[in-house]
PDB file of C-alpha atoms in Angstrom:
ATOM      1  CA  MET A   1     -30.574  19.967   6.822  1.00  0.00           C
ATOM      2  CA  ARG A   2     -31.189  16.712   5.135  1.00  0.00           C
ATOM      3  CA  LYS A   3     -33.835  16.169   2.205  1.00  0.00           C
ATOM      4  CA  PHE A   4     -36.275  13.326   1.719  1.00  0.00           C
ATOM      5  CA  THR A   5     -35.192  11.578  -1.290  1.00  0.00           C
ATOM      6  CA  GLU A   6     -36.619   7.907  -1.009  1.00  0.00           C
ATOM      7  CA  PRO A   7     -39.862   7.185  -2.839  1.00  0.00           C
ATOM      8  CA  ARG A   8     -41.348   5.691   0.307  1.00  0.00           C
ATOM      9  CA  LEU A   9     -42.331   6.993   3.670  1.00  0.00           C
ATOM     10  CA  VAL A  10     -43.269   4.957   6.820  1.00  0.00           C
ATOM     11  CA  LEU A  11     -45.694   6.035   9.502  1.00  0.00           C
ATOM     12  CA  ALA A  12     -45.569   5.240  12.297  1.00  0.00           C
ATOM     13  CA  SER A  13     -48.485   5.636  13.664  1.00  0.00           C
ATOM     14  CA  HIS A  14     -51.485   3.080  13.358  1.00  0.00           C
ATOM     15  CA  ASN A  15     -54.178   6.129  12.992  1.00  0.00           C
ATOM     16  CA  ALA A  16     -56.043   6.022  10.238  1.00  0.00           C
ATOM     17  CA  GLY A  17     -57.445   9.784  10.115  1.00  0.00           C
ATOM     18  CA  LYS A  18     -53.070  10.569  10.622  1.00  0.00           C
ATOM     19  CA  LEU A  19     -52.294   7.970   7.650  1.00  0.00           C
ATOM     20  CA  GLU A  20     -54.788  10.627   5.417  1.00  0.00           C
ATOM     21  CA  GLU A  21     -53.920  13.719   6.972  1.00  0.00           C
ATOM     22  CA  ILE A  22     -49.986  13.127   5.764  1.00  0.00           C
ATOM     23  CA  GLU A  23     -50.658  11.856   2.269  1.00  0.00           C
ATOM     24  CA  ARG A  24     -52.249  14.658   2.182  1.00  0.00           C
ATOM     25  CA  LEU A  25     -50.225  16.691   2.627  1.00  0.00           C
ATOM     26  CA  LEU A  26     -47.116  15.039   1.117  1.00  0.00           C
ATOM     27  CA  GLN A  27     -48.728  14.128  -2.383  1.00  0.00           C
ATOM     28  CA  PRO A  28     -47.002  16.975  -4.441  1.00  0.00           C
ATOM     29  CA  PHE A  29     -44.255  15.519  -3.621  1.00  0.00           C
ATOM     30  CA  GLY A  30     -44.683  11.816  -5.551  1.00  0.00           C
ATOM     31  CA  VAL A  31     -44.060   9.955  -1.555  1.00  0.00           C
ATOM     32  CA  ASP A  32     -45.975   6.591  -1.056  1.00  0.00           C
ATOM     33  CA  ILE A  33     -47.386   6.566   2.334  1.00  0.00           C
ATOM     34  CA  VAL A  34     -47.283   3.475   4.545  1.00  0.00           C
ATOM     35  CA  SER A  35     -48.212   2.691   7.966  1.00  0.00           C
ATOM     36  CA  VAL A  36     -46.472   0.422   9.969  1.00  0.00           C
ATOM     37  CA  ALA A  37     -50.131  -1.859  10.547  1.00  0.00           C
ATOM     38  CA  ALA A  38     -50.245  -1.758   6.696  1.00  0.00           C
ATOM     39  CA  LEU A  39     -46.658  -3.597   7.183  1.00  0.00           C
ATOM     40  CA  GLY A  40     -47.708  -5.425  10.328  1.00  0.00           C
ATOM     41  CA  LEU A  41     -45.295  -3.958  12.710  1.00  0.00           C
ATOM     42  CA  PRO A  42     -46.199  -3.405  16.348  1.00  0.00           C
ATOM     43  CA  GLU A  43     -46.067   0.317  17.967  1.00  0.00           C
ATOM     44  CA  PRO A  44     -43.228  -0.098  20.740  1.00  0.00           C
ATOM     45  CA  ALA A  45     -43.711   1.455  24.380  1.00  0.00           C
ATOM     46  CA  GLU A  46     -43.707   5.287  24.641  1.00  0.00           C
ATOM     47  CA  THR A  47     -40.991   4.922  28.335  1.00  0.00           C
ATOM     48  CA  ALA A  48     -39.721   8.293  27.596  1.00  0.00           C
ATOM     49  CA  ASP A  49     -40.773  11.265  29.372  1.00  0.00           C
ATOM     50  CA  THR A  50     -40.649  14.523  26.726  1.00  0.00           C
ATOM     51  CA  PHE A  51     -42.461  14.567  23.213  1.00  0.00           C
ATOM     52  CA  ILE A  52     -39.287  14.352  21.333  1.00  0.00           C
ATOM     53  CA  GLY A  53     -38.544  11.250  23.576  1.00  0.00           C
ATOM     54  CA  ASN A  54     -41.686   9.704  22.588  1.00  0.00           C
ATOM     55  CA  ALA A  55     -41.906  10.049  19.169  1.00  0.00           C
ATOM     56  CA  ARG A  56     -37.705   9.243  18.314  1.00  0.00           C
ATOM     57  CA  ILE A  57     -38.913   6.095  19.517  1.00  0.00           C
ATOM     58  CA  LYS A  58     -41.834   5.514  17.761  1.00  0.00           C
ATOM     59  CA  ALA A  59     -39.737   6.767  14.229  1.00  0.00           C
ATOM     60  CA  HIS A  60     -36.619   4.504  14.720  1.00  0.00           C
ATOM     61  CA  ALA A  61     -38.166   1.567  15.766  1.00  0.00           C
ATOM     62  CA  ALA A  62     -40.028   1.575  12.495  1.00  0.00           C
ATOM     63  CA  ALA A  63     -36.615   2.957  11.112  1.00  0.00           C
ATOM     64  CA  ARG A  64     -34.880  -0.493  11.900  1.00  0.00           C
ATOM     65  CA  ALA A  65     -37.782  -2.590  11.065  1.00  0.00           C
ATOM     66  CA  SER A  66     -38.572  -1.512   7.723  1.00  0.00           C
ATOM     67  CA  GLY A  67     -35.494  -0.639   6.686  1.00  0.00           C
ATOM     68  CA  MET A  68     -36.938   2.633   5.240  1.00  0.00           C
ATOM     69  CA  PRO A  69     -37.545   6.595   6.447  1.00  0.00           C
ATOM     70  CA  ALA A  70     -39.925   6.620   8.820  1.00  0.00           C
ATOM     71  CA  LEU A  71     -42.159   9.978   9.994  1.00  0.00           C
ATOM     72  CA  ALA A  72     -43.567   9.862  13.691  1.00  0.00           C
ATOM     73  CA  ASP A  73     -45.312  12.576  16.190  1.00  0.00           C
ATOM     74  CA  ASP A  74     -45.845  12.843  19.482  1.00  0.00           C
ATOM     75  CA  SER A  75     -48.180  14.994  20.408  1.00  0.00           C
ATOM     76  CA  GLY A  76     -50.663  17.121  24.143  1.00  0.00           C
ATOM     77  CA  ILE A  77     -51.429  19.640  25.383  1.00  0.00           C
ATOM     78  CA  GLU A  78     -50.104  21.326  28.443  1.00  0.00           C
ATOM     79  CA  VAL A  79     -51.835  23.592  31.007  1.00  0.00           C
ATOM     80  CA  GLU A  80     -49.890  26.487  32.745  1.00  0.00           C
ATOM     81  CA  ALA A  81     -51.089  26.285  36.132  1.00  0.00           C
ATOM     82  CA  LEU A  82     -50.551  22.134  35.785  1.00  0.00           C
ATOM     83  CA  GLY A  83     -46.664  22.879  35.361  1.00  0.00           C
ATOM     84  CA  GLY A  84     -46.992  21.915  31.561  1.00  0.00           C
ATOM     85  CA  ALA A  85     -48.848  18.349  32.859  1.00  0.00           C
ATOM     86  CA  PRO A  86     -51.290  16.503  30.673  1.00  0.00           C
ATOM     87  CA  GLY A  87     -48.627  16.961  28.484  1.00  0.00           C
ATOM     88  CA  VAL A  88     -46.655  13.621  27.568  1.00  0.00           C
ATOM     89  CA  TYR A  89     -49.230  11.647  29.552  1.00  0.00           C
ATOM     90  CA  THR A  90     -52.135  13.984  27.674  1.00  0.00           C
ATOM     91  CA  ALA A  91     -53.727  10.586  26.412  1.00  0.00           C
ATOM     92  CA  ASP A  92     -53.296   8.694  30.004  1.00  0.00           C
ATOM     93  CA  TRP A  93     -55.347  11.153  31.511  1.00  0.00           C
ATOM     94  CA  ALA A  94     -58.102   9.543  29.029  1.00  0.00           C
ATOM     95  CA  GLU A  95     -57.884   6.212  29.891  1.00  0.00           C
ATOM     96  CA  THR A  96     -60.172   4.274  31.255  1.00  0.00           C
ATOM     97  CA  PRO A  97     -60.910   0.228  31.816  1.00  0.00           C
ATOM     98  CA  GLN A  98     -63.227   0.869  28.727  1.00  0.00           C
ATOM     99  CA  GLY A  99     -61.222   3.133  26.758  1.00  0.00           C
ATOM    100  CA  ARG A 100     -60.281   6.301  26.436  1.00  0.00           C
ATOM    101  CA  ASP A 101     -62.666   9.063  27.941  1.00  0.00           C
ATOM    102  CA  PHE A 102     -61.633  12.825  26.945  1.00  0.00           C
ATOM    103  CA  ASP A 103     -64.952  14.531  28.236  1.00  0.00           C
ATOM    104  CA  MET A 104     -63.241  12.272  32.036  1.00  0.00           C
ATOM    105  CA  ALA A 105     -59.502  13.847  30.743  1.00  0.00           C
ATOM    106  CA  MET A 106     -60.812  17.223  30.280  1.00  0.00           C
ATOM    107  CA  ARG A 107     -62.739  17.130  33.392  1.00  0.00           C
ATOM    108  CA  ARG A 108     -60.389  15.816  35.409  1.00  0.00           C
ATOM    109  CA  THR A 109     -57.959  18.524  33.890  1.00  0.00           C
ATOM    110  CA  TRP A 110     -60.245  21.118  34.408  1.00  0.00           C
ATOM    111  CA  ASP A 111     -60.392  20.103  38.618  1.00  0.00           C
ATOM    112  CA  ALA A 112     -57.129  20.242  38.435  1.00  0.00           C
ATOM    113  CA  VAL A 113     -56.654  23.463  37.731  1.00  0.00           C
ATOM    114  CA  GLU A 114     -59.427  24.479  39.677  1.00  0.00           C
ATOM    115  CA  ALA A 115     -57.946  23.112  42.605  1.00  0.00           C
ATOM    116  CA  THR A 116     -54.971  25.355  41.884  1.00  0.00           C
ATOM    117  CA  GLY A 117     -56.673  28.190  42.480  1.00  0.00           C
ATOM    118  CA  ALA A 118     -54.710  29.649  39.486  1.00  0.00           C
ATOM    119  CA  GLY A 119     -56.481  33.141  37.829  1.00  0.00           C
ATOM    120  CA  HIS A 120     -57.865  33.599  34.531  1.00  0.00           C
ATOM    121  CA  PRO A 121     -57.376  33.437  31.313  1.00  0.00           C
ATOM    122  CA  ARG A 122     -56.038  29.601  32.082  1.00  0.00           C
ATOM    123  CA  ARG A 123     -52.695  29.627  29.757  1.00  0.00           C
ATOM    124  CA  ALA A 124     -51.942  26.516  27.611  1.00  0.00           C
ATOM    125  CA  ARG A 125     -50.499  25.521  24.633  1.00  0.00           C
ATOM    126  CA  PHE A 126     -51.312  22.144  22.151  1.00  0.00           C
ATOM    127  CA  CYS A 127     -47.395  20.466  21.345  1.00  0.00           C
ATOM    128  CA  CYS A 128     -46.855  18.289  18.441  1.00  0.00           C
ATOM    129  CA  THR A 129     -43.127  16.986  17.630  1.00  0.00           C
ATOM    130  CA  LEU A 130     -42.391  15.035  14.503  1.00  0.00           C
ATOM    131  CA  VAL A 131     -39.373  13.255  14.160  1.00  0.00           C
ATOM    132  CA  LEU A 132     -38.179  12.275  10.307  1.00  0.00           C
ATOM    133  CA  ALA A 133     -35.775   9.054  10.697  1.00  0.00           C
ATOM    134  CA  TRP A 134     -34.065   7.224   8.432  1.00  0.00           C
ATOM    135  CA  PRO A 135     -32.770   3.637   8.995  1.00  0.00           C
ATOM    136  CA  ASP A 136     -28.798   4.905   9.214  1.00  0.00           C
ATOM    137  CA  GLY A 137     -29.758   6.087  12.926  1.00  0.00           C
ATOM    138  CA  GLN A 138     -30.378   9.682  12.070  1.00  0.00           C
ATOM    139  CA  ASP A 139     -33.063  11.652  12.900  1.00  0.00           C
ATOM    140  CA  ILE A 140     -34.206  15.343  12.191  1.00  0.00           C
ATOM    141  CA  VAL A 141     -36.864  16.853  14.682  1.00  0.00           C
ATOM    142  CA  PHE A 142     -39.842  19.457  14.063  1.00  0.00           C
ATOM    143  CA  GLN A 143     -41.567  20.953  17.019  1.00  0.00           C
ATOM    144  CA  GLY A 144     -44.460  23.427  16.492  1.00  0.00           C
ATOM    145  CA  PHE A 145     -47.061  25.230  18.570  1.00  0.00           C
ATOM    146  CA  VAL A 146     -50.694  27.066  19.098  1.00  0.00           C
ATOM    147  CA  GLN A 147     -50.887  29.164  22.137  1.00  0.00           C
ATOM    148  CA  GLY A 148     -54.810  28.937  23.990  1.00  0.00           C
ATOM    149  CA  ARG A 149     -56.434  29.250  27.068  1.00  0.00           C
ATOM    150  CA  LEU A 150     -58.767  27.190  28.659  1.00  0.00           C
ATOM    151  CA  VAL A 151     -62.225  27.333  28.755  1.00  0.00           C
ATOM    152  CA  TRP A 152     -64.837  25.533  30.895  1.00  0.00           C
ATOM    153  CA  PRO A 153     -67.537  23.997  29.965  1.00  0.00           C
ATOM    154  CA  PRO A 154     -66.052  22.358  26.719  1.00  0.00           C
ATOM    155  CA  ARG A 155     -67.438  23.831  23.688  1.00  0.00           C
ATOM    156  CA  GLY A 156     -67.819  22.608  20.398  1.00  0.00           C
ATOM    157  CA  THR A 157     -68.471  18.831  18.917  1.00  0.00           C
ATOM    158  CA  GLN A 158     -65.663  19.211  15.625  1.00  0.00           C
ATOM    159  CA  GLY A 159     -61.931  17.970  16.443  1.00  0.00           C
ATOM    160  CA  HIS A 160     -61.017  14.857  19.158  1.00  0.00           C
ATOM    161  CA  GLY A 161     -59.373  14.817  22.467  1.00  0.00           C
ATOM    162  CA  TYR A 162     -59.298  18.718  24.228  1.00  0.00           C
ATOM    163  CA  ASP A 163     -59.914  20.389  21.595  1.00  0.00           C
ATOM    164  CA  PRO A 164     -63.981  21.308  23.212  1.00  0.00           C
ATOM    165  CA  MET A 165     -61.669  23.001  26.103  1.00  0.00           C
ATOM    166  CA  PHE A 166     -58.751  24.581  24.226  1.00  0.00           C
ATOM    167  CA  GLN A 167     -59.560  28.321  22.912  1.00  0.00           C
ATOM    168  CA  PRO A 168     -56.573  29.383  20.245  1.00  0.00           C
ATOM    169  CA  ASP A 169     -55.258  32.995  20.898  1.00  0.00           C
ATOM    170  CA  GLY A 170     -57.201  35.247  18.020  1.00  0.00           C
ATOM    171  CA  HIS A 171     -59.964  33.038  18.146  1.00  0.00           C
ATOM    172  CA  SER A 172     -63.437  33.477  20.255  1.00  0.00           C
ATOM    173  CA  ILE A 173     -64.300  29.976  19.420  1.00  0.00           C
ATOM    174  CA  THR A 174     -62.458  26.942  20.962  1.00  0.00           C
ATOM    175  CA  PHE A 175     -61.048  24.005  18.427  1.00  0.00           C
ATOM    176  CA  GLY A 176     -64.074  21.934  19.289  1.00  0.00           C
ATOM    177  CA  GLU A 177     -66.467  24.399  17.659  1.00  0.00           C
ATOM    178  CA  MET A 178     -63.809  25.299  14.225  1.00  0.00           C
ATOM    179  CA  ASP A 179     -64.200  23.308  10.640  1.00  0.00           C
ATOM    180  CA  ARG A 180     -61.431  21.375  10.839  1.00  0.00           C
ATOM    181  CA  TRP A 181     -60.288  22.750   7.901  1.00  0.00           C
ATOM    182  CA  GLU A 182     -59.586  25.767   9.550  1.00  0.00           C
ATOM    183  CA  LYS A 183     -58.912  24.307  12.389  1.00  0.00           C
ATOM    184  CA  ASN A 184     -55.832  22.525  10.665  1.00  0.00           C
ATOM    185  CA  GLN A 185     -54.436  26.536   9.355  1.00  0.00           C
ATOM    186  CA  ILE A 186     -53.429  27.003  12.691  1.00  0.00           C
ATOM    187  CA  SER A 187     -53.058  23.931  14.699  1.00  0.00           C
ATOM    188  CA  HIS A 188     -50.116  22.652  16.405  1.00  0.00           C
ATOM    189  CA  ARG A 189     -49.256  19.580  14.067  1.00  0.00           C
ATOM    190  CA  ALA A 190     -49.627  22.439  10.855  1.00  0.00           C
ATOM    191  CA  ASN A 191     -47.072  24.164  12.293  1.00  0.00           C
ATOM    192  CA  ALA A 192     -44.676  20.912  13.158  1.00  0.00           C
ATOM    193  CA  PHE A 193     -45.723  19.691   9.206  1.00  0.00           C
ATOM    194  CA  GLY A 194     -45.156  23.449   7.800  1.00  0.00           C
ATOM    195  CA  GLN A 195     -41.448  23.218   9.480  1.00  0.00           C
ATOM    196  CA  LEU A 196     -40.980  19.555   8.707  1.00  0.00           C
ATOM    197  CA  VAL A 197     -41.942  20.223   4.136  1.00  0.00           C
ATOM    198  CA  ALA A 198     -40.111  23.428   4.427  1.00  0.00           C
ATOM    199  CA  GLY A 199     -36.815  21.623   5.890  1.00  0.00           C
ATOM    200  CA  CYS A 200     -36.901  18.296   4.330  1.00  0.00           C
ATOM    201  CA  PHE A 201     -39.470  17.885   1.329  1.00  0.00           C
ATOM    202  CA  THR A 202     -38.805  21.331  -0.712  1.00  0.00           C
TER     203      THR A 202
END
């Protein structure tokens, strides 16, 4: 597996929280993290129908435009009773003319599962795909997952997105009820980043 040896890494995201999280994760390795927003680079259209495809689009666009290695992620929730939906369209299910509304998205998801008549537990998993791409066109893919079940009504005000309706296996509370540091130990993103660090930075 190709090791990361460069001094700087571009994060192919405009999300300030994600930038902070990755800076903290890679701090021990002395890597300078810069976002595409700081470089003034636009986000490309995510036209793929898989997490890997969209992460690759973002990572390679940033690597080409900056001339530096770039890291991108694509993530979402897959519901068993819905054949894996919303999946790669997780954020799209929350879109409204006024912006993203995840309360609406959770209701939409639960109603769709109800309509299938699926029994309990209603299985789901969060997925995170990371792609580390170099300007020469090479990339490495890491995928992290956390298995669990959907609950209704949603519980908790921590986290974001679908967290309040997702109860991870082995826990009696939802991601929305979990302290973020606890969640970050077991999340799909933590799983994928652990693989990234082990594969490319150690």
